[in-house]
Coordinates of N, CA and C in Angstrom, one line a residue:
M996 N 89.0 -41.8 -18.3 CA 88.3 -42.9 -16.7 C 87.4 -42.4 -15.6
L997 N 87.6 -40.6 -15.5 CA 86.0 -40.9 -14.7 C 85.2 -40.5 -16.0
R998 N 85.4 -40.2 -16.8 CA 84.7 -40.2 -17.9 C 83.5 -42.1 -17.9
K999 N 84.2 -42.8 -17.7 CA 83.9 -43.9 -16.8 C 83.2 -44.8 -15.9
L1000 N 83.9 -43.6 -15.2 CA 83.1 -44.1 -13.9 C 81.8 -43.0 -13.5
Y1001 N 81.9 -42.0 -14.3 CA 80.2 -41.5 -14.2 C 79.3 -42.1 -15.3
N1002 N 80.1 -42.9 -16.4 CA 78.9 -42.9 -17.5 C 78.3 -45.1 -15.8
W1003 N 79.7 -45.2 -15.7 CA 78.8 -47.1 -14.0 C 78.2 -45.9 -13.8
S1004 N 78.7 -44.8 -13.0 CA 78.0 -44.6 -11.7 C 76.0 -44.4 -11.7
S1005 N 76.3 -43.5 -13.6 CA 75.1 -43.4 -14.0 C 74.2 -44.4 -14.4
S1006 N 74.8 -45.3 -14.7 CA 73.7 -47.1 -14.2 C 73.2 -47.9 -13.6
W1007 N 72.3 -48.4 -13.8 CA 70.8 -49.0 -12.9 C 72.9 -49.6 -11.8
T1008 N 73.3 -50.6 -12.5 CA 74.3 -51.0 -11.6 C 74.9 -50.3 -10.9
G1009 N 75.9 -49.7 -11.5 CA 76.5 -48.5 -10.2 C 75.8 -48.3 -9.5
T1010 N 74.5 -47.3 -9.4 CA 73.9 -46.7 -8.6 C 73.3 -48.1 -7.6
I1011 N 72.7 -49.3 -8.0 CA 72.7 -49.8 -6.4 C 73.7 -50.4 -5.8
V1012 N 74.9 -50.5 -6.8 CA 76.0 -50.1 -6.4 C 76.9 -49.6 -5.3
I1013 N 76.6 -48.5 -5.6 CA 76.9 -47.0 -5.0 C 76.1 -47.0 -3.2
V1014 N 74.6 -47.1 -3.9 CA 73.9 -47.2 -2.9 C 73.7 -48.7 -1.9
L1015 N 74.1 -49.2 -1.7 CA 74.2 -50.9 -0.7 C 75.9 -50.6 -0.3
T1016 N 76.6 -49.7 -0.8 CA 78.1 -49.7 -0.3 C 77.4 -48.8 0.9
I1017 N 77.3 -47.9 0.2 CA 76.9 -46.5 1.7 C 75.5 -47.3 2.7
I1018 N 74.4 -47.9 2.5 CA 73.6 -48.4 3.8 C 74.2 -49.4 3.9
F1019 N 76.0 -50.2 2.7 CA 76.6 -51.4 4.3 C 77.4 -51.1 4.9
F1020 N 78.1 -50.0 4.6 CA 79.3 -49.7 5.3 C 79.4 -48.1 5.9
V1021 N 78.7 -47.6 5.8 CA 78.4 -46.0 6.2 C 77.2 -45.3 6.8
A1022 N 76.4 -44.7 6.3 CA 74.9 -44.6 6.7 C 73.6 -45.4 6.4
Q1023 N 72.6 -45.8 6.7 CA 71.4 -46.5 7.1 C 69.7 -45.3 7.8
A1024 N 69.2 -45.6 6.3 CA 68.3 -44.7 7.2 C 67.8 -45.5 8.3
F1025 N 66.6 -45.1 9.6 CA 66.1 -45.9 10.7 C 65.0 -44.6 10.7
V1026 N 63.4 -45.5 11.4 CA 62.6 -44.6 12.2 C 62.5 -44.5 13.3
I1027 N 61.9 -43.8 14.2 CA 61.8 -43.9 14.9 C 60.4 -44.9 15.3
P1028 N 59.6 -45.0 15.8 CA 59.1 -46.7 16.0 C 58.1 -46.4 16.9
S1029 N 58.9 -46.0 18.5 CA 57.6 -45.5 19.0 C 58.8 -44.3 20.3
G1030 N 57.7 -44.3 21.5 CA 58.2 -43.2 22.7 C 59.2 -43.6 23.6
S1031 N 59.9 -44.6 23.7 CA 60.7 -44.5 24.2 C 61.8 -44.2 24.7
M1032 N 62.3 -43.0 23.5 CA 63.9 -42.7 23.8 C 62.9 -40.8 24.1
K1033 N 61.8 -40.7 23.8 CA 61.3 -39.6 25.0 C 61.8 -38.4 25.4
N1034 N 61.9 -37.1 25.5 CA 61.8 -36.5 24.4 C 62.9 -35.9 23.3
T1035 N 63.8 -37.4 23.4 CA 66.0 -36.5 23.6 C 65.0 -37.1 21.7
L1036 N 64.5 -38.4 21.7 CA 64.0 -38.5 19.7 C 62.7 -39.1 20.0
L1037 N 62.3 -38.3 18.7 CA 60.5 -38.6 19.6 C 60.1 -39.9 18.0
I1038 N 58.8 -39.8 17.9 CA 57.9 -41.1 17.0 C 58.2 -39.9 15.7
G1039 N 58.5 -40.6 15.3 CA 58.4 -40.1 13.5 C 59.7 -38.6 13.1
D1040 N 60.6 -39.2 14.3 CA 61.9 -39.2 14.0 C 62.2 -40.0 13.0
M1041 N 62.8 -39.6 11.3 CA 63.9 -39.9 10.6 C 65.4 -39.9 10.6
L1042 N 65.7 -40.5 10.5 CA 67.4 -40.3 10.3 C 67.9 -40.8 10.4
F1043 N 69.0 -40.7 10.7 CA 70.5 -41.8 9.5 C 71.1 -42.0 10.6
V1044 N 72.0 -43.5 10.8 CA 73.4 -44.2 11.7 C 73.7 -44.1 11.1
K1045 N 74.9 -43.8 11.9 CA 76.2 -44.0 11.6 C 76.7 -44.8 11.5
K1046 N 77.3 -46.0 10.7 CA 77.7 -47.4 10.8 C 78.5 -47.7 11.0
F1047 N 79.4 -46.7 11.2 CA 81.2 -46.5 11.2 C 81.6 -46.1 12.1
S1048 N 80.8 -45.6 13.6 CA 80.5 -45.2 14.7 C 81.8 -46.0 16.5
Y1049 N 81.6 -47.4 15.7 CA 81.3 -48.9 16.1 C 82.5 -49.7 15.6
G1050 N 82.6 -49.7 14.7 CA 83.1 -50.2 14.1 C 82.5 -50.6 13.1
I1051 N 82.2 -52.1 11.7 CA 81.8 -52.0 10.1 C 80.8 -53.3 11.0
P1052 N 79.7 -53.3 10.8 CA 79.3 -54.2 11.6 C 78.8 -55.6 9.5
V1053 N 79.2 -56.2 10.6 CA 78.8 -57.2 9.2 C 77.3 -56.9 8.4
P1054 N 77.0 -56.2 7.1 CA 76.4 -56.1 6.4 C 75.3 -56.7 5.9
R1055 N 74.7 -56.5 5.9 CA 72.6 -56.7 6.0 C 72.5 -56.8 4.7
I1056 N 71.0 -57.3 3.8 CA 70.4 -56.6 3.3 C 69.0 -55.3 4.1
P1057 N 69.4 -54.7 3.8 CA 67.6 -54.4 4.9 C 66.6 -54.5 4.2
W1058 N 65.8 -54.2 5.0 CA 64.2 -54.8 5.3 C 64.0 -56.8 4.9
I1059 N 64.6 -57.0 4.0 CA 64.9 -58.5 4.0 C 65.7 -59.6 4.9
E1060 N 67.0 -58.6 6.3 CA 67.9 -58.6 7.0 C 69.0 -60.3 6.5
V1061 N 69.1 -60.0 5.5 CA 69.8 -61.0 4.8 C 71.3 -60.3 4.8
Q1062 N 72.1 -61.8 5.4 CA 73.6 -61.2 6.2 C 73.8 -61.7 4.3
V1063 N 75.4 -60.8 4.0 CA 76.3 -61.1 2.6 C 77.7 -61.1 2.4
L1064 N 78.1 -61.0 3.8 CA 78.9 -61.8 4.4 C 79.3 -62.5 5.1
P1065 N 80.1 -64.1 5.5 CA 80.2 -64.2 7.0 C 80.7 -63.0 8.4
D1066 N 80.3 -63.3 9.2 CA 80.7 -62.9 10.6 C 82.3 -63.6 11.0
F1067 N 83.4 -63.4 10.0 CA 84.8 -63.6 10.5 C 85.9 -63.2 11.5
K1068 N 84.5 -62.5 12.4 CA 85.6 -62.2 13.4 C 85.0 -62.7 14.7
G1069 N 83.5 -63.1 14.4 CA 82.3 -64.0 15.5 C 82.2 -62.8 16.7
N1070 N 82.5 -61.5 16.3 CA 81.0 -60.5 16.9 C 81.0 -59.5 16.0
G1071 N 80.3 -59.8 14.8 CA 79.5 -59.0 14.9 C 79.7 -57.3 13.7
H1072 N 80.9 -58.0 13.3 CA 81.9 -56.7 13.0 C 82.5 -56.6 11.7
L1073 N 82.9 -56.0 10.9 CA 83.8 -57.0 9.8 C 85.0 -55.8 10.0
I1074 N 85.0 -55.1 10.5 CA 86.3 -54.3 11.2 C 86.1 -53.9 12.6
E1075 N 86.6 -54.5 13.3 CA 86.3 -53.9 15.1 C 86.5 -52.7 15.3
G1076 N 85.6 -51.3 16.2 CA 85.2 -50.6 16.4 C 85.6 -49.9 18.2
D1077 N 86.2 -48.5 17.8 CA 85.6 -48.3 19.5 C 84.2 -48.2 19.7
R1078 N 84.1 -48.8 20.5 CA 83.3 -49.5 21.8 C 82.2 -48.2 22.7
P1079 N 80.5 -48.4 22.5 CA 79.6 -47.2 22.9 C 80.9 -46.5 24.3
K1080 N 80.2 -45.1 24.3 CA 80.4 -44.6 25.7 C 79.4 -44.4 26.7
R1081 N 79.5 -44.3 28.1 CA 78.9 -43.5 28.8 C 78.2 -42.9 28.5
G1082 N 76.4 -42.8 28.4 CA 75.3 -41.4 27.4 C 75.5 -41.6 26.3
D1083 N 75.8 -42.7 25.2 CA 75.8 -41.9 23.7 C 74.3 -43.4 23.9
I1084 N 73.8 -42.0 22.8 CA 72.5 -42.8 22.6 C 73.3 -44.4 20.8
V1085 N 72.7 -45.2 20.3 CA 73.2 -45.7 20.0 C 72.5 -46.8 19.6
V1086 N 72.1 -47.2 18.0 CA 71.6 -47.9 17.2 C 71.9 -49.4 17.2
F1087 N 71.4 -50.3 17.6 CA 71.6 -51.8 18.2 C 70.3 -53.0 17.6
R1088 N 71.0 -54.2 17.2 CA 69.8 -55.2 17.5 C 68.9 -56.3 18.2
Y1089 N 67.8 -56.1 18.2 CA 67.0 -56.5 19.8 C 68.2 -57.6 20.6
P1090 N 68.7 -58.1 20.9 CA 69.1 -59.3 21.8 C 68.0 -60.6 21.2
N1091 N 67.5 -61.1 21.8 CA 66.7 -61.6 21.7 C 65.6 -62.3 20.1
N1092 N 66.1 -62.1 18.8 CA 65.8 -61.2 17.4 C 66.4 -60.0 17.3
D1093 N 67.1 -60.1 16.3 CA 68.4 -59.5 15.6 C 68.3 -58.9 14.2
N1094 N 66.7 -59.5 13.9 CA 65.8 -58.6 12.5 C 65.6 -57.3 13.6
I1095 N 65.4 -56.8 14.3 CA 64.4 -56.0 15.2 C 65.1 -54.8 15.4
H1096 N 65.4 -53.7 15.0 CA 66.4 -52.6 15.4 C 65.8 -52.2 16.8
Y1097 N 67.0 -51.4 17.4 CA 66.5 -50.8 19.3 C 67.5 -49.5 18.5
V1098 N 66.7 -48.6 19.7 CA 67.7 -47.1 20.3 C 67.4 -47.1 21.9
K1099 N 68.2 -47.0 22.2 CA 68.3 -46.5 23.6 C 69.5 -46.1 23.7
R1100 N 69.5 -45.6 25.2 CA 71.0 -45.1 25.2 C 72.0 -46.1 26.7
A1101 N 73.0 -45.7 26.0 CA 73.8 -46.8 26.9 C 73.9 -46.2 29.0
V1102 N 73.7 -47.0 29.4 CA 74.1 -46.0 30.8 C 75.4 -46.8 31.5
A1103 N 75.8 -47.8 31.1 CA 76.5 -48.2 31.8 C 77.4 -50.1 30.7
L1104 N 78.7 -50.0 31.4 CA 79.1 -50.1 30.0 C 80.5 -51.9 30.8
P1105 N 81.0 -52.5 30.4 CA 81.7 -53.3 30.2 C 82.8 -53.2 32.0
G1106 N 82.9 -53.8 32.9 CA 83.2 -53.6 34.7 C 82.3 -52.9 34.9
D1107 N 81.4 -51.9 35.4 CA 80.9 -51.0 34.8 C 78.9 -52.1 37.0
I1108 N 79.2 -51.2 37.1 CA 78.3 -52.0 38.0 C 76.9 -51.3 38.2
V1109 N 75.3 -51.8 37.9 CA 74.8 -51.2 38.4 C 73.5 -51.6 38.7
A1110 N 72.7 -50.8 39.2 CA 71.8 -50.6 40.0 C 70.3 -49.7 40.1
L1111 N 69.2 -50.1 40.0 CA 68.0 -50.0 40.7 C 67.6 -49.2 41.5
K1112 N 67.1 -47.8 42.6 CA 66.4 -48.5 43.0 C 65.4 -46.8 43.9
E1113 N 64.6 -46.6 43.1 CA 63.1 -46.0 43.5 C 63.1 -45.4 42.3
K1114 N 63.2 -46.3 40.9 CA 63.5 -45.8 40.1 C 64.6 -44.9 40.0
H1115 N 65.6 -44.6 40.8 CA 66.8 -43.9 41.0 C 68.3 -44.4 40.2
L1116 N 68.9 -45.1 39.3 CA 69.7 -45.1 38.6 C 71.5 -45.2 39.5
F1117 N 71.3 -45.9 39.9 CA 72.7 -46.0 40.6 C 74.1 -46.4 40.3
L1118 N 75.4 -45.6 39.5 CA 76.7 -46.2 38.1 C 77.6 -46.4 39.4
H1119 N 78.1 -47.5 39.5 CA 79.4 -47.9 39.7 C 80.6 -47.8 39.3
P1120 N 81.1 -46.6 38.5 CA 82.7 -46.8 36.9 C 83.3 -47.8 37.4
R1121 N 83.2 -48.2 36.2 CA 84.7 -49.8 36.1 C 85.9 -48.9 37.0
E1122 N 86.6 -47.4 36.5 CA 88.0 -46.9 37.0 C 87.9 -46.8 38.5
G1123 N 86.6 -46.6 39.8 CA 86.1 -46.6 40.2 C 86.1 -45.3 41.3
N1124 N 86.3 -46.2 42.8 CA 86.1 -44.8 43.9 C 86.9 -43.3 43.4
D1125 N 88.2 -43.8 43.3 CA 88.9 -41.8 42.6 C 88.2 -41.4 41.6
Y1126 N 88.1 -42.1 40.5 CA 86.7 -42.0 39.7 C 85.8 -40.7 39.7
V1127 N 85.5 -41.6 40.5 CA 84.1 -41.0 41.0 C 84.2 -39.8 41.4
R1128 N 85.4 -39.8 42.6 CA 85.6 -38.6 43.2 C 85.8 -37.3 42.8
E1129 N 86.8 -37.4 41.4 CA 87.1 -36.8 40.4 C 85.7 -35.9 39.3
N1130 N 85.6 -37.0 39.2 CA 84.5 -36.7 37.8 C 83.3 -36.6 38.3
Y1131 N 82.3 -36.3 40.1 CA 81.0 -35.9 39.7 C 81.0 -35.5 41.0
P1132 N 80.2 -34.6 40.7 CA 79.6 -34.1 42.4 C 79.4 -34.2 43.5
K1133 N 79.7 -33.5 44.8 CA 80.0 -33.9 46.5 C 77.7 -35.1 45.8
E1134 N 77.1 -34.2 46.4 CA 75.9 -35.0 46.0 C 75.4 -35.7 45.4
K1135 N 76.1 -36.0 44.3 CA 75.1 -37.5 43.6 C 75.8 -38.5 43.9
I1136 N 76.5 -38.0 45.1 CA 77.2 -40.3 45.2 C 76.9 -40.7 46.7
I1137 N 77.0 -41.3 46.4 CA 76.3 -42.4 48.1 C 77.7 -43.7 48.0
E1138 N 77.9 -43.2 49.0 CA 78.9 -45.1 49.3 C 77.7 -46.4 49.6
T1139 N 78.1 -47.1 49.7 CA 77.4 -48.3 49.9 C 78.5 -50.2 49.8
G1140 N 79.0 -50.4 50.6 CA 79.7 -51.7 50.6 C 81.1 -51.3 50.4
G1141 N 81.6 -50.4 50.7 CA 82.5 -49.7 50.6 C 83.1 -48.8 48.8
K1142 N 82.0 -49.1 47.9 CA 82.2 -49.1 46.9 C 81.4 -47.5 46.6
L1143 N 82.1 -46.3 45.5 CA 81.0 -45.4 45.7 C 79.6 -45.2 44.5
F1144 N 78.6 -44.4 44.3 CA 77.7 -44.6 43.5 C 77.4 -43.8 43.0
V1145 N 76.9 -43.4 42.1 CA 76.5 -42.4 41.5 C 75.0 -42.1 41.2
V1146 N 74.3 -41.4 41.3 CA 73.4 -41.4 41.5 C 72.5 -40.7 40.2
D1147 N 72.0 -40.9 39.2 CA 71.2 -40.5 38.1 C 72.5 -39.4 37.4
P1148 N 73.9 -40.4 36.9 CA 74.3 -39.9 36.6 C 74.4 -39.6 34.8
Y1149 N 73.1 -39.5 34.4 CA 73.1 -39.0 33.1 C 72.1 -37.3 33.2
R1150 N 71.1 -38.1 33.6 CA 70.3 -36.3 34.2 C 70.7 -35.6 33.5
D1151 N 71.5 -34.1 33.8 CA 71.9 -33.4 33.8 C 72.8 -33.0 32.4
E1152 N 73.0 -34.1 32.1 CA 73.6 -33.3 30.8 C 72.8 -33.8 30.3
H1153 N 71.7 -35.1 30.1 CA 70.7 -34.8 29.7 C 69.4 -35.0 29.3
P1154 N 68.8 -34.1 28.8 CA 68.2 -33.3 29.6 C 66.6 -34.1 29.9
G1155 N 66.5 -35.1 27.9 CA 65.3 -36.1 27.7 C 65.3 -36.6 28.3
I1156 N 66.0 -37.3 29.5 CA 66.0 -38.3 30.8 C 64.9 -37.7 31.5
H1157 N 64.0 -38.5 31.5 CA 62.8 -38.1 32.8 C 62.3 -39.7 33.3
N1158 N 61.1 -39.2 34.1 CA 60.1 -40.1 35.0 C 58.3 -39.5 35.2
D1159 N 57.7 -40.9 34.3 CA 56.5 -40.7 34.0 C 55.8 -40.9 35.6
P1160 N 55.4 -39.8 36.5 CA 55.1 -39.2 37.6 C 53.4 -40.6 38.0
S1161 N 53.0 -40.6 37.4 CA 52.4 -41.1 37.0 C 52.0 -43.1 37.6
V1162 N 53.6 -43.7 36.8 CA 54.1 -45.0 37.1 C 54.5 -45.1 38.8
K1163 N 52.7 -44.9 39.3 CA 53.4 -46.0 41.3 C 53.8 -48.0 41.0
R1164 N 54.9 -47.2 42.6 CA 54.4 -48.6 42.5 C 53.2 -49.4 43.6
D1165 N 52.2 -49.2 42.2 CA 51.1 -49.9 42.8 C 50.7 -52.1 42.8
G1166 N 51.0 -52.7 42.5 CA 51.4 -54.0 42.2 C 51.1 -54.3 41.2
L1167 N 49.9 -52.7 40.0 CA 50.2 -53.4 38.3 C 51.5 -53.0 37.7
Q1168 N 52.3 -52.6 38.2 CA 53.3 -52.1 37.4 C 54.5 -53.0 37.5
P1169 N 55.3 -53.2 36.4 CA 56.4 -54.3 36.7 C 57.4 -53.7 37.9
Y1170 N 57.7 -54.7 38.4 CA 59.1 -54.5 39.1 C 60.5 -53.7 39.3
Q1171 N 60.5 -53.8 37.2 CA 61.8 -53.6 36.7 C 61.9 -52.5 36.9
L1172 N 60.8 -50.9 36.9 CA 60.8 -49.6 37.0 C 61.5 -49.5 38.0
F1173 N 61.2 -50.3 39.3 CA 61.2 -49.6 40.1 C 62.6 -49.5 40.7
D1174 N 63.0 -50.8 40.3 CA 64.1 -51.7 41.7 C 64.6 -52.7 40.8
M1175 N 66.6 -53.1 40.9 CA 66.8 -53.9 40.4 C 68.1 -54.3 41.2
M1176 N 68.6 -54.8 41.9 CA 69.7 -55.3 42.9 C 71.2 -55.1 41.4
P1177 N 72.2 -54.7 42.6 CA 73.5 -54.1 42.0 C 74.2 -55.8 40.5
I1178 N 74.5 -55.0 39.4 CA 74.9 -56.0 38.5 C 75.8 -56.2 38.2
K1179 N 77.1 -57.1 37.6 CA 78.2 -56.0 37.1 C 78.0 -56.6 35.7
I1180 N 78.7 -55.5 34.5 CA 78.3 -55.7 33.7 C 79.1 -56.7 33.1
P1181 N 79.2 -57.4 32.3 CA 79.4 -58.1 31.4 C 80.7 -58.2 30.2
E1182 N 81.9 -58.8 29.9 CA 83.0 -58.2 29.0 C 82.3 -57.9 27.9
D1183 N 82.7 -57.2 27.4 CA 82.2 -56.5 25.9 C 80.9 -56.6 26.1
E1184 N 79.8 -56.1 26.9 CA 78.5 -56.0 26.6 C 77.9 -54.8 27.6
F1185 N 76.9 -54.6 27.0 CA 76.2 -52.5 27.9 C 74.8 -53.3 27.9
F1186 N 74.6 -51.9 29.3 CA 73.5 -51.8 29.3 C 73.1 -50.8 29.3
M1187 N 71.5 -50.8 28.1 CA 70.4 -49.9 28.2 C 69.2 -49.6 28.3
M1188 N 69.3 -48.3 28.4 CA 68.1 -47.9 28.9 C 67.5 -46.6 27.9
G1189 N 66.3 -46.8 27.4 CA 65.2 -45.2 27.4 C 65.0 -45.1 28.0
D1190 N 65.2 -42.6 27.2 CA 65.7 -42.1 28.1 C 64.4 -41.5 28.6
N1191 N 62.8 -42.1 28.1 CA 61.5 -42.0 28.8 C 61.5 -43.4 29.3
R1192 N 62.0 -43.0 30.8 CA 61.7 -44.5 31.6 C 61.0 -45.4 32.3
D1193 N 60.1 -44.6 32.6 CA 59.1 -45.7 32.3 C 58.4 -46.2 31.6
H1194 N 58.8 -46.4 30.4 CA 57.9 -46.7 29.4 C 58.7 -47.8 27.8
S1195 N 60.2 -47.9 28.5 CA 61.4 -48.0 27.8 C 61.1 -50.2 27.8
N1196 N 61.1 -50.6 26.5 CA 61.7 -52.4 27.1 C 63.4 -52.1 26.6
D1197 N 63.8 -52.4 27.5 CA 65.6 -52.4 27.3 C 65.6 -53.5 28.4
S1198 N 67.6 -52.8 28.6 CA 68.2 -54.0 30.0 C 67.4 -54.2 30.4
R1199 N 66.4 -53.4 31.6 CA 65.8 -54.1 32.7 C 65.3 -55.0 32.4
F1200 N 64.9 -56.0 31.4 CA 63.5 -56.5 31.2 C 64.4 -58.1 30.7
W1201 N 65.4 -57.3 29.7 CA 66.2 -58.7 28.5 C 67.2 -59.2 28.8
G1202 N 68.6 -58.1 29.3 CA 69.3 -58.0 29.5 C 70.6 -57.5 29.1
T1203 N 71.9 -57.5 29.2 CA 72.8 -56.5 28.6 C 73.0 -57.3 26.9
V1204 N 73.3 -55.8 25.8 CA 73.8 -56.2 24.6 C 75.5 -56.1 24.2
N1205 N 75.3 -57.7 23.8 CA 76.9 -57.8 23.2 C 76.6 -57.3 22.3
Y1206 N 78.7 -56.8 21.6 CA 79.2 -55.7 21.5 C 79.0 -56.1 19.5
K1207 N 78.1 -57.3 19.0 CA 77.8 -57.8 18.1 C 76.9 -57.9 17.6
F1208 N 75.7 -56.8 18.7 CA 75.0 -56.2 18.4 C 74.8 -55.1 18.1
I1209 N 75.6 -54.0 17.9 CA 76.0 -52.7 18.0 C 76.2 -52.6 16.0
V1210 N 74.9 -51.3 16.0 CA 75.3 -51.0 15.0 C 75.1 -50.5 14.4
G1211 N 75.1 -49.0 14.9 CA 75.8 -47.5 14.9 C 75.3 -46.5 16.1
K1212 N 75.0 -45.1 15.8 CA 74.8 -44.3 16.3 C 74.1 -43.2 15.8
P1213 N 73.5 -43.1 15.8 CA 72.5 -41.4 15.4 C 72.8 -40.3 14.8
W1214 N 72.9 -40.4 13.3 CA 73.9 -38.9 13.3 C 73.2 -37.8 13.0
F1215 N 72.1 -38.0 11.7 CA 70.8 -36.6 12.6 C 70.1 -37.0 11.6
I1216 N 68.9 -35.9 11.7 CA 67.6 -36.3 12.0 C 67.3 -35.6 10.2
Y1217 N 66.7 -36.0 9.8 CA 66.5 -35.9 8.2 C 65.0 -35.1 7.7
F1218 N 64.0 -36.3 8.8 CA 62.6 -35.7 8.1 C 61.8 -35.5 9.4
S1219 N 61.2 -35.4 9.8 CA 60.0 -35.9 11.1 C 59.0 -35.0 10.7
W1220 N 58.1 -35.6 11.2 CA 56.6 -35.5 11.4 C 56.2 -36.5 12.8
D1221 N 54.6 -35.5 13.3 CA 53.9 -36.3 14.0 C 53.1 -37.2 14.1
E1222 N 52.1 -37.4 14.4 CA 51.3 -38.4 14.7 C 49.7 -38.0 13.4
N1223 N 49.7 -36.5 13.5 CA 48.9 -36.2 12.1 C 50.0 -35.7 10.9
K1224 N 51.1 -36.5 11.2 CA 52.0 -35.9 9.6 C 51.4 -33.8 9.1
E1225 N 52.2 -33.7 10.8 CA 52.6 -32.3 10.4 C 53.9 -31.9 10.3
V1226 N 54.9 -32.5 9.6 CA 56.4 -31.9 9.8 C 56.5 -30.5 11.2
R1227 N 57.5 -31.6 11.9 CA 58.2 -30.5 13.0 C 59.2 -30.2 12.3
W1228 N 59.5 -28.7 11.7 CA 60.6 -28.5 10.6 C 61.4 -28.2 11.7
D1229 N 61.1 -27.8 12.4 CA 62.8 -27.3 14.0 C 63.5 -28.7 14.7
R1230 N 63.2 -30.2 13.2 CA 63.7 -31.4 14.2 C 64.6 -31.6 12.6
V1231 N 64.7 -31.1 11.8 CA 64.8 -31.9 10.3 C 66.8 -30.6 10.1
F1232 N 67.4 -31.8 9.9 CA 68.2 -31.9 9.7 C 69.3 -31.0 11.1
R1233 N 68.5 -31.8 12.4 CA 69.6 -31.5 13.5 C 70.3 -32.9 14.3
T1234 N 70.9 -32.4 15.3 CA 71.8 -33.8 15.2 C 70.8 -33.8 16.7
V1235 N 71.0 -35.0 17.8 CA 71.0 -35.0 18.7 C 71.5 -34.4 20.0
E1236 N 72.0 -34.1 19.6 CA 73.6 -33.5 20.6 C 72.8 -31.4 20.8
S1237 N 72.7 -31.1 19.6 CA 72.2 -29.9 19.0 C 70.2 -29.4 19.7
L1238 N 69.6 -30.9 19.3 CA 68.4 -30.5 20.6 C 68.7 -31.3 21.6
E1239 N 69.8 -31.4 21.6 CA 69.4 -31.5 23.8 C 70.1 -30.1 24.4
E1240 N 70.8 -29.9 23.8 CA 71.2 -28.3 24.0 C 70.1 -27.2 24.2
D1241 N 68.8 -27.4 22.8 CA 67.5 -26.8 22.7 C 66.8 -26.9 24.1
M1242 N 66.9 -28.2 25.0 CA 65.8 -28.8 25.9 C 66.3 -28.0 27.2
H1243 N 67.7 -27.9 27.0 CA 68.4 -27.6 28.5 C 67.2 -25.4 29.4
G1244 N 66.6 -26.2 30.7 CA 66.5 -25.5 31.1 C 64.9 -24.3 30.8
K1245 N 64.1 -25.9 30.2 CA 63.0 -25.8 29.4 C 61.4 -26.6 29.9
E1246 N 61.0 -26.6 31.2 CA 59.6 -27.0 30.6 C 59.5 -28.4 29.3
L1247 N 59.6 -29.4 29.9 CA 59.1 -30.7 28.5 C 58.1 -30.8 28.8
E1248 N 56.7 -30.7 28.1 CA 55.3 -31.5 27.5 C 55.6 -32.5 26.9
I1249 N 55.6 -33.6 28.0 CA 55.4 -35.1 27.8 C 53.4 -35.5 27.7
N1250 N 53.4 -36.1 26.8 CA 52.3 -37.0 27.2 C 52.0 -38.8 26.8
H1251 N 52.5 -39.4 27.9 CA 52.6 -40.5 28.3 C 51.4 -41.5 27.8
E1252 N 52.1 -42.7 26.2 CA 50.7 -43.3 26.5 C 51.5 -44.9 27.6
K1253 N 50.5 -45.5 28.3 CA 50.8 -46.4 28.7 C 51.7 -47.8 28.0
G1254 N 51.8 -48.5 29.1 CA 52.5 -49.7 28.6 C 54.2 -49.9 28.4
I1255 N 54.8 -50.5 28.1 CA 56.3 -50.6 27.4 C 56.2 -51.3 26.3
Y1256 N 57.4 -50.1 25.2 CA 57.9 -50.1 24.4 C 58.5 -49.4 23.9

């Protein structure tokens, strides 16, 4: 039996079936195409996406994006799973074109209230005021309309989150970068933002992301090179969590490109 299994797995048919099974249900390669998540993830980072983090998405053939099984549950997943948590980096399909993958950070969950003021993120978790008092320092909490909001709740834990000081309110920049009225996140949807806050095309511009578009979360970087094709060995075989640990307490160099990407 083992010999037959080995012979089958060594054949072209077996190899293709095994590779597709891994891609469909376990992990898929993903290349960071833009700087919207730097310095947490950089252009040229090649990573594996853990596809079973939030359930098992309905499989598609890579590159041509052909769906190979029906969406039986109507939520984009063969097997329903956990939802993204606050602060998770999530790979998902762009809601306006589900053939395109995006990677952003989930900053608000269903039932949360989120707002922006002068580039600062304000979050009122769905758990309510007592939860805010118990889980966030006083200096980060403000009260408005009887609700407690946390100001910039993710920056201390995730040092790659930053703003570009050269992007100012001069009438030329998109207003979405600066202010947003409070919105309550709908059921089973998530508000996504890039860590490179002033250069990220995210939920501020096109709205929340439904669970059906969620693909998975970054697993580890298997290769990385810069625009000059020089290998960044210090990032190879690293997880996002370990890279973030290295960034704490360091002054990060960031060269911003113009525009939203």
